[in-house]
Amino acid sequence: MRKLKADFFDRPTLEVAPELLGRYLVHENVDGRRLVGSIVETEAYTGDDPAFHAWGIVDAPTGLVKPTGRGYDLFGKPGHAYVYLIYGMYWMLNVITEREGVAGCVLIRGLEPVEGESVMWARRPAARQPRDLTSGPGKLTQAMDIDGRFHRGSLLRAPLYFAEPDRIEPHAVATSSRIGITRAVERQWRFFCEGNRFVSPGVPSDIAADTRRRSRRSIRKRPS
DNA sequence: ACGAGGATGCTCT
DNA sequence: GAGCATCCTCGTG
């Protein structure tokens, strides 16, 4: 099992995101226990992307980070971690993509446990069945013991890194709109292993927006 | 099997 | 003060 190197991530984000499927995320814990998951779901975010956190500090046509941009200096450092807290509770793990100076990253949204599953059960008390352990971006960071201490760190070496398994399980790659966003919902930038139980249960944002429209209309039509 | 609502903290307006 | 790349619990069928 070889670690993925910087050149894997030093490419267009829309190439990296689907190719991460079937590859491993490995956390070598301090107590020597290894937590390993096979990636089954990812999302791409780029500089030319209104849904991206770095939108606004990026020159939209080129995707280049403006030199005046505060923070986000790590964009353009392929293979590094962009980790942030969402809803005050859950950590999201992204890996930086693209060449130097260009903004982009891939959100890891789903893992299939490969090693250390007993540790994951202990870290995820709400889990009722195996799929509850890692089927979502917030769940998998809890299970894998990933939080803000990894922000800005390298994901090319221990304790946290990506790896090429001895054999990649055959899988069909499906796409959809990304989950939980309100902008650029028409972009089909979510990639997942079709039929895999560890894909997150969320509804793609274009479908969710359509469902909301329908339910509002039915309320309006209801006689009073 | 759904659906609604709450938790909770950081960033941006 | 609002919004957020989420998850969990507790209702109702």
PDB file of N, CA and C in Angstrom, chain A residues 25-90:
ATOM      1  N   LEU A  25      -8.066   6.286   2.665  1.00  0.00           N
ATOM      2  CA  LEU A  25      -7.664   7.313   3.621  1.00  0.00           C
ATOM      3  C   LEU A  25      -7.178   6.579   4.869  1.00  0.00           C
ATOM      4  N   VAL A  26      -5.970   6.919   5.324  1.00  0.00           N
ATOM      5  CA  VAL A  26      -5.336   6.203   6.430  1.00  0.00           C
ATOM      6  C   VAL A  26      -4.988   7.174   7.548  1.00  0.00           C
ATOM      7  N   HIS A  27      -5.390   6.805   8.784  1.00  0.00           N
ATOM      8  CA  HIS A  27      -4.965   7.567   9.953  1.00  0.00           C
ATOM      9  C   HIS A  27      -4.218   6.624  10.892  1.00  0.00           C
ATOM     10  N   GLU A  28      -2.919   6.882  11.026  1.00  0.00           N
ATOM     11  CA  GLU A  28      -2.131   6.095  11.975  1.00  0.00           C
ATOM     12  C   GLU A  28      -2.198   6.797  13.319  1.00  0.00           C
ATOM     13  N   ASN A  29      -3.012   6.236  14.207  1.00  0.00           N
ATOM     14  CA  ASN A  29      -3.252   6.863  15.505  1.00  0.00           C
ATOM     15  C   ASN A  29      -2.017   6.837  16.387  1.00  0.00           C
ATOM     16  N   VAL A  30      -1.997   7.728  17.374  1.00  0.00           N
ATOM     17  CA  VAL A  30      -0.841   7.768  18.278  1.00  0.00           C
ATOM     18  C   VAL A  30      -0.664   6.448  19.022  1.00  0.00           C
ATOM     19  N   ASP A  31      -1.768   5.772  19.332  1.00  0.00           N
ATOM     20  CA  ASP A  31      -1.648   4.508  20.072  1.00  0.00           C
ATOM     21  C   ASP A  31      -1.294   3.349  19.138  1.00  0.00           C
ATOM     22  N   GLY A  32      -0.905   3.666  17.921  1.00  0.00           N
ATOM     23  CA  GLY A  32      -0.429   2.632  17.014  1.00  0.00           C
ATOM     24  C   GLY A  32      -1.519   1.938  16.228  1.00  0.00           C
ATOM     25  N   ARG A  33      -2.784   2.263  16.545  1.00  0.00           N
ATOM     26  CA  ARG A  33      -3.875   1.631  15.808  1.00  0.00           C
ATOM     27  C   ARG A  33      -4.108   2.372  14.498  1.00  0.00           C
ATOM     28  N   ARG A  34      -4.355   1.607  13.448  1.00  0.00           N
ATOM     29  CA  ARG A  34      -4.556   2.196  12.133  1.00  0.00           C
ATOM     30  C   ARG A  34      -6.037   2.239  11.794  1.00  0.00           C
ATOM     31  N   LEU A  35      -6.496   3.407  11.393  1.00  0.00           N
ATOM     32  CA  LEU A  35      -7.869   3.555  10.911  1.00  0.00           C
ATOM     33  C   LEU A  35      -7.796   3.745   9.406  1.00  0.00           C
ATOM     34  N   VAL A  36      -8.488   2.864   8.674  1.00  0.00           N
ATOM     35  CA  VAL A  36      -8.417   2.900   7.220  1.00  0.00           C
ATOM     36  C   VAL A  36      -9.819   2.827   6.624  1.00  0.00           C
ATOM     37  N   GLY A  37     -10.073   3.690   5.648  1.00  0.00           N
ATOM     38  CA  GLY A  37     -11.343   3.645   4.941  1.00  0.00           C
ATOM     39  C   GLY A  37     -11.132   3.777   3.446  1.00  0.00           C
ATOM     40  N   SER A  38     -11.959   3.073   2.685  1.00  0.00           N
ATOM     41  CA  SER A  38     -11.942   3.201   1.236  1.00  0.00           C
ATOM     42  C   SER A  38     -12.917   4.307   0.832  1.00  0.00           C
ATOM     43  N   ILE A  39     -12.437   5.244   0.022  1.00  0.00           N
ATOM     44  CA  ILE A  39     -13.244   6.419  -0.325  1.00  0.00           C
ATOM     45  C   ILE A  39     -14.344   6.028  -1.307  1.00  0.00           C
ATOM     46  N   VAL A  40     -15.587   6.365  -0.960  1.00  0.00           N
ATOM     47  CA  VAL A  40     -16.716   6.008  -1.823  1.00  0.00           C
ATOM     48  C   VAL A  40     -17.503   7.229  -2.295  1.00  0.00           C
ATOM     49  N   GLU A  41     -17.163   8.414  -1.795  1.00  0.00           N
ATOM     50  CA  GLU A  41     -17.918   9.611  -2.194  1.00  0.00           C
ATOM     51  C   GLU A  41     -17.050  10.857  -2.014  1.00  0.00           C
ATOM     52  N   THR A  42     -17.048  11.724  -3.035  1.00  0.00           N
ATOM     53  CA  THR A  42     -16.274  12.970  -2.986  1.00  0.00           C
ATOM     54  C   THR A  42     -17.062  14.096  -3.651  1.00  0.00           C
ATOM     55  N   GLU A  43     -16.649  15.333  -3.386  1.00  0.00           N
ATOM     56  CA  GLU A  43     -17.182  16.476  -4.113  1.00  0.00           C
ATOM     57  C   GLU A  43     -16.037  17.387  -4.504  1.00  0.00           C
ATOM     58  N   ALA A  44     -16.143  18.018  -5.688  1.00  0.00           N
ATOM     59  CA  ALA A  44     -15.124  18.945  -6.187  1.00  0.00           C
ATOM     60  C   ALA A  44     -15.555  20.382  -5.934  1.00  0.00           C
ATOM     61  N   TYR A  45     -14.596  21.206  -5.522  1.00  0.00           N
ATOM     62  CA  TYR A  45     -14.803  22.654  -5.376  1.00  0.00           C
ATOM     63  C   TYR A  45     -13.622  23.363  -6.026  1.00  0.00           C
ATOM     64  N   THR A  46     -13.911  24.362  -6.855  1.00  0.00           N
ATOM     65  CA  THR A  46     -12.828  25.041  -7.569  1.00  0.00           C
ATOM     66  C   THR A  46     -12.931  26.556  -7.420  1.00  0.00           C
ATOM     67  N   GLY A  47     -11.856  27.229  -7.817  1.00  0.00           N
ATOM     68  CA  GLY A  47     -11.827  28.678  -7.752  1.00  0.00           C
ATOM     69  C   GLY A  47     -12.924  29.323  -8.586  1.00  0.00           C
ATOM     70  N   ASP A  48     -13.267  28.667  -9.697  1.00  0.00           N
ATOM     71  CA  ASP A  48     -14.311  29.179 -10.595  1.00  0.00           C
ATOM     72  C   ASP A  48     -15.655  28.582 -10.160  1.00  0.00           C
ATOM     73  N   ASP A  49     -16.060  28.842  -8.898  1.00  0.00           N
ATOM     74  CA  ASP A  49     -17.166  28.080  -8.313  1.00  0.00           C
ATOM     75  C   ASP A  49     -17.831  28.885  -7.204  1.00  0.00           C
ATOM     76  N   PRO A  50     -19.036  29.405  -7.456  1.00  0.00           N
ATOM     77  CA  PRO A  50     -19.731  30.222  -6.452  1.00  0.00           C
ATOM     78  C   PRO A  50     -20.037  29.458  -5.160  1.00  0.00           C
ATOM     79  N   ALA A  51     -19.969  28.113  -5.179  1.00  0.00           N
ATOM     80  CA  ALA A  51     -20.259  27.331  -3.971  1.00  0.00           C
ATOM     81  C   ALA A  51     -19.019  27.180  -3.087  1.00  0.00           C
ATOM     82  N   PHE A  52     -17.895  27.692  -3.566  1.00  0.00           N
ATOM     83  CA  PHE A  52     -16.611  27.456  -2.898  1.00  0.00           C
ATOM     84  C   PHE A  52     -16.347  28.530  -1.855  1.00  0.00           C
ATOM     85  N   HIS A  53     -15.833  28.136  -0.701  1.00  0.00           N
ATOM     86  CA  HIS A  53     -15.525  29.093   0.371  1.00  0.00           C
ATOM     87  C   HIS A  53     -14.562  30.177  -0.104  1.00  0.00           C
ATOM     88  N   ALA A  54     -13.647  29.812  -0.994  1.00  0.00           N
ATOM     89  CA  ALA A  54     -12.634  30.770  -1.430  1.00  0.00           C
ATOM     90  C   ALA A  54     -13.151  31.676  -2.539  1.00  0.00           C
ATOM     91  N   TRP A  55     -14.429  31.477  -2.939  1.00  0.00           N
ATOM     92  CA  TRP A  55     -15.029  32.345  -3.949  1.00  0.00           C
ATOM     93  C   TRP A  55     -14.947  33.790  -3.473  1.00  0.00           C
ATOM     94  N   GLY A  56     -14.461  34.666  -4.330  1.00  0.00           N
ATOM     95  CA  GLY A  56     -14.354  36.065  -3.937  1.00  0.00           C
ATOM     96  C   GLY A  56     -12.914  36.482  -3.711  1.00  0.00           C
ATOM     97  N   ILE A  57     -12.089  35.534  -3.258  1.00  0.00           N
ATOM     98  CA  ILE A  57     -10.669  35.856  -3.160  1.00  0.00           C
ATOM     99  C   ILE A  57      -9.924  35.227  -4.341  1.00  0.00           C
ATOM    100  N   VAL A  58     -10.748  34.704  -5.281  1.00  0.00           N
ATOM    101  CA  VAL A  58     -10.182  34.041  -6.442  1.00  0.00           C
ATOM    102  C   VAL A  58     -10.595  34.804  -7.685  1.00  0.00           C
ATOM    103  N   ASP A  59      -9.675  34.938  -8.616  1.00  0.00           N
ATOM    104  CA  ASP A  59      -9.986  35.533  -9.904  1.00  0.00           C
ATOM    105  C   ASP A  59     -10.780  34.499 -10.697  1.00  0.00           C
ATOM    106  N   ALA A  60     -12.085  34.743 -10.874  1.00  0.00           N
ATOM    107  CA  ALA A  60     -12.972  33.705 -11.399  1.00  0.00           C
ATOM    108  C   ALA A  60     -12.532  33.091 -12.734  1.00  0.00           C
ATOM    109  N   PRO A  61     -12.159  33.887 -13.739  1.00  0.00           N
ATOM    110  CA  PRO A  61     -11.821  33.270 -15.036  1.00  0.00           C
ATOM    111  C   PRO A  61     -10.634  32.314 -14.960  1.00  0.00           C
ATOM    112  N   THR A  62      -9.640  32.626 -14.156  1.00  0.00           N
ATOM    113  CA  THR A  62      -8.433  31.804 -14.138  1.00  0.00           C
ATOM    114  C   THR A  62      -8.377  30.822 -12.989  1.00  0.00           C
ATOM    115  N   GLY A  63      -9.162  31.062 -11.927  1.00  0.00           N
ATOM    116  CA  GLY A  63      -9.087  30.208 -10.752  1.00  0.00           C
ATOM    117  C   GLY A  63      -7.908  30.540  -9.865  1.00  0.00           C
ATOM    118  N   LEU A  64      -7.168  31.604 -10.216  1.00  0.00           N
ATOM    119  CA  LEU A  64      -5.991  31.962  -9.425  1.00  0.00           C
ATOM    120  C   LEU A  64      -6.376  32.707  -8.153  1.00  0.00           C
ATOM    121  N   VAL A  65      -5.739  32.377  -7.056  1.00  0.00           N
ATOM    122  CA  VAL A  65      -5.970  33.071  -5.799  1.00  0.00           C
ATOM    123  C   VAL A  65      -5.352  34.458  -5.875  1.00  0.00           C
ATOM    124  N   LYS A  66      -6.149  35.469  -5.546  1.00  0.00           N
ATOM    125  CA  LYS A  66      -5.619  36.829  -5.553  1.00  0.00           C
ATOM    126  C   LYS A  66      -4.569  36.972  -4.460  1.00  0.00           C
ATOM    127  N   PRO A  67      -3.465  37.653  -4.770  1.00  0.00           N
ATOM    128  CA  PRO A  67      -2.401  37.806  -3.785  1.00  0.00           C
ATOM    129  C   PRO A  67      -2.869  38.580  -2.556  1.00  0.00           C
ATOM    130  N   THR A  68      -3.950  39.333  -2.688  1.00  0.00           N
ATOM    131  CA  THR A  68      -4.472  40.102  -1.558  1.00  0.00           C
ATOM    132  C   THR A  68      -5.367  39.258  -0.669  1.00  0.00           C
ATOM    133  N   GLY A  69      -5.700  38.086  -1.115  1.00  0.00           N
ATOM    134  CA  GLY A  69      -6.639  37.248  -0.363  1.00  0.00           C
ATOM    135  C   GLY A  69      -6.128  36.910   1.025  1.00  0.00           C
ATOM    136  N   ARG A  70      -6.934  37.227   2.028  1.00  0.00           N
ATOM    137  CA  ARG A  70      -6.547  36.924   3.405  1.00  0.00           C
ATOM    138  C   ARG A  70      -6.757  35.427   3.661  1.00  0.00           C
ATOM    139  N   GLY A  71      -5.837  34.781   4.321  1.00  0.00           N
ATOM    140  CA  GLY A  71      -5.951  33.358   4.580  1.00  0.00           C
ATOM    141  C   GLY A  71      -5.903  32.574   3.280  1.00  0.00           C
ATOM    142  N   TYR A  72      -6.360  31.363   3.319  1.00  0.00           N
ATOM    143  CA  TYR A  72      -6.458  30.533   2.122  1.00  0.00           C
ATOM    144  C   TYR A  72      -5.166  30.486   1.334  1.00  0.00           C
ATOM    145  N   ASP A  73      -4.056  30.853   1.961  1.00  0.00           N
ATOM    146  CA  ASP A  73      -2.788  30.793   1.259  1.00  0.00           C
ATOM    147  C   ASP A  73      -2.405  29.347   0.971  1.00  0.00           C
ATOM    148  N   LEU A  74      -3.149  28.427   1.573  1.00  0.00           N
ATOM    149  CA  LEU A  74      -2.801  27.033   1.323  1.00  0.00           C
ATOM    150  C   LEU A  74      -3.374  26.535  -0.001  1.00  0.00           C
ATOM    151  N   PHE A  75      -4.322  27.290  -0.587  1.00  0.00           N
ATOM    152  CA  PHE A  75      -4.825  26.844  -1.881  1.00  0.00           C
ATOM    153  C   PHE A  75      -3.711  26.919  -2.908  1.00  0.00           C
ATOM    154  N   GLY A  76      -3.561  25.838  -3.658  1.00  0.00           N
ATOM    155  CA  GLY A  76      -2.436  25.718  -4.550  1.00  0.00           C
ATOM    156  C   GLY A  76      -1.297  24.930  -3.934  1.00  0.00           C
ATOM    157  N   LYS A  77      -1.541  24.325  -2.766  1.00  0.00           N
ATOM    158  CA  LYS A  77      -0.537  23.435  -2.161  1.00  0.00           C
ATOM    159  C   LYS A  77      -1.086  22.019  -2.202  1.00  0.00           C
ATOM    160  N   PRO A  78      -0.985  21.366  -3.343  1.00  0.00           N
ATOM    161  CA  PRO A  78      -1.644  20.070  -3.537  1.00  0.00           C
ATOM    162  C   PRO A  78      -1.228  19.045  -2.481  1.00  0.00           C
ATOM    163  N   GLY A  79      -2.245  18.315  -1.977  1.00  0.00           N
ATOM    164  CA  GLY A  79      -1.985  17.272  -0.995  1.00  0.00           C
ATOM    165  C   GLY A  79      -2.047  17.751   0.434  1.00  0.00           C
ATOM    166  N   HIS A  80      -2.341  19.054   0.629  1.00  0.00           N
ATOM    167  CA  HIS A  80      -2.484  19.557   1.994  1.00  0.00           C
ATOM    168  C   HIS A  80      -3.943  19.530   2.420  1.00  0.00           C
ATOM    169  N   ALA A  81      -4.158  19.690   3.726  1.00  0.00           N
ATOM    170  CA  ALA A  81      -5.504  19.570   4.282  1.00  0.00           C
ATOM    171  C   ALA A  81      -6.161  20.923   4.464  1.00  0.00           C
ATOM    172  N   TYR A  82      -7.406  21.014   4.003  1.00  0.00           N
ATOM    173  CA  TYR A  82      -8.258  22.158   4.314  1.00  0.00           C
ATOM    174  C   TYR A  82      -9.396  21.597   5.182  1.00  0.00           C
ATOM    175  N   VAL A  83      -9.304  21.856   6.483  1.00  0.00           N
ATOM    176  CA  VAL A  83     -10.267  21.296   7.440  1.00  0.00           C
ATOM    177  C   VAL A  83     -11.015  22.446   8.097  1.00  0.00           C
ATOM    178  N   TYR A  84     -12.336  22.363   8.120  1.00  0.00           N
ATOM    179  CA  TYR A  84     -13.094  23.438   8.768  1.00  0.00           C
ATOM    180  C   TYR A  84     -14.291  22.869   9.532  1.00  0.00           C
ATOM    181  N   LEU A  85     -14.791  23.701  10.445  1.00  0.00           N
ATOM    182  CA  LEU A  85     -15.922  23.322  11.303  1.00  0.00           C
ATOM    183  C   LEU A  85     -17.219  23.818  10.675  1.00  0.00           C
ATOM    184  N   ILE A  86     -18.215  22.950  10.593  1.00  0.00           N
ATOM    185  CA  ILE A  86     -19.502  23.360  10.025  1.00  0.00           C
ATOM    186  C   ILE A  86     -20.600  23.167  11.063  1.00  0.00           C
ATOM    187  N   TYR A  87     -21.559  24.061  11.082  1.00  0.00           N
ATOM    188  CA  TYR A  87     -22.678  24.033  12.016  1.00  0.00           C
ATOM    189  C   TYR A  87     -22.203  23.933  13.462  1.00  0.00           C
ATOM    190  N   GLY A  88     -21.011  24.479  13.719  1.00  0.00           N
ATOM    191  CA  GLY A  88     -20.498  24.509  15.078  1.00  0.00           C
ATOM    192  C   GLY A  88     -20.151  23.165  15.663  1.00  0.00           C
ATOM    193  N   MET A  89     -20.187  22.109  14.874  1.00  0.00           N
ATOM    194  CA  MET A  89     -20.091  20.766  15.437  1.00  0.00           C
ATOM    195  C   MET A  89     -19.270  19.757  14.659  1.00  0.00           C
ATOM    196  N   TYR A  90     -19.297  19.859  13.351  1.00  0.00           N
ATOM    197  CA  TYR A  90     -18.731  18.792  12.543  1.00  0.00           C
ATOM    198  C   TYR A  90     -17.563  19.285  11.701  1.00  0.00           C
TER     199      TYR A  90
END
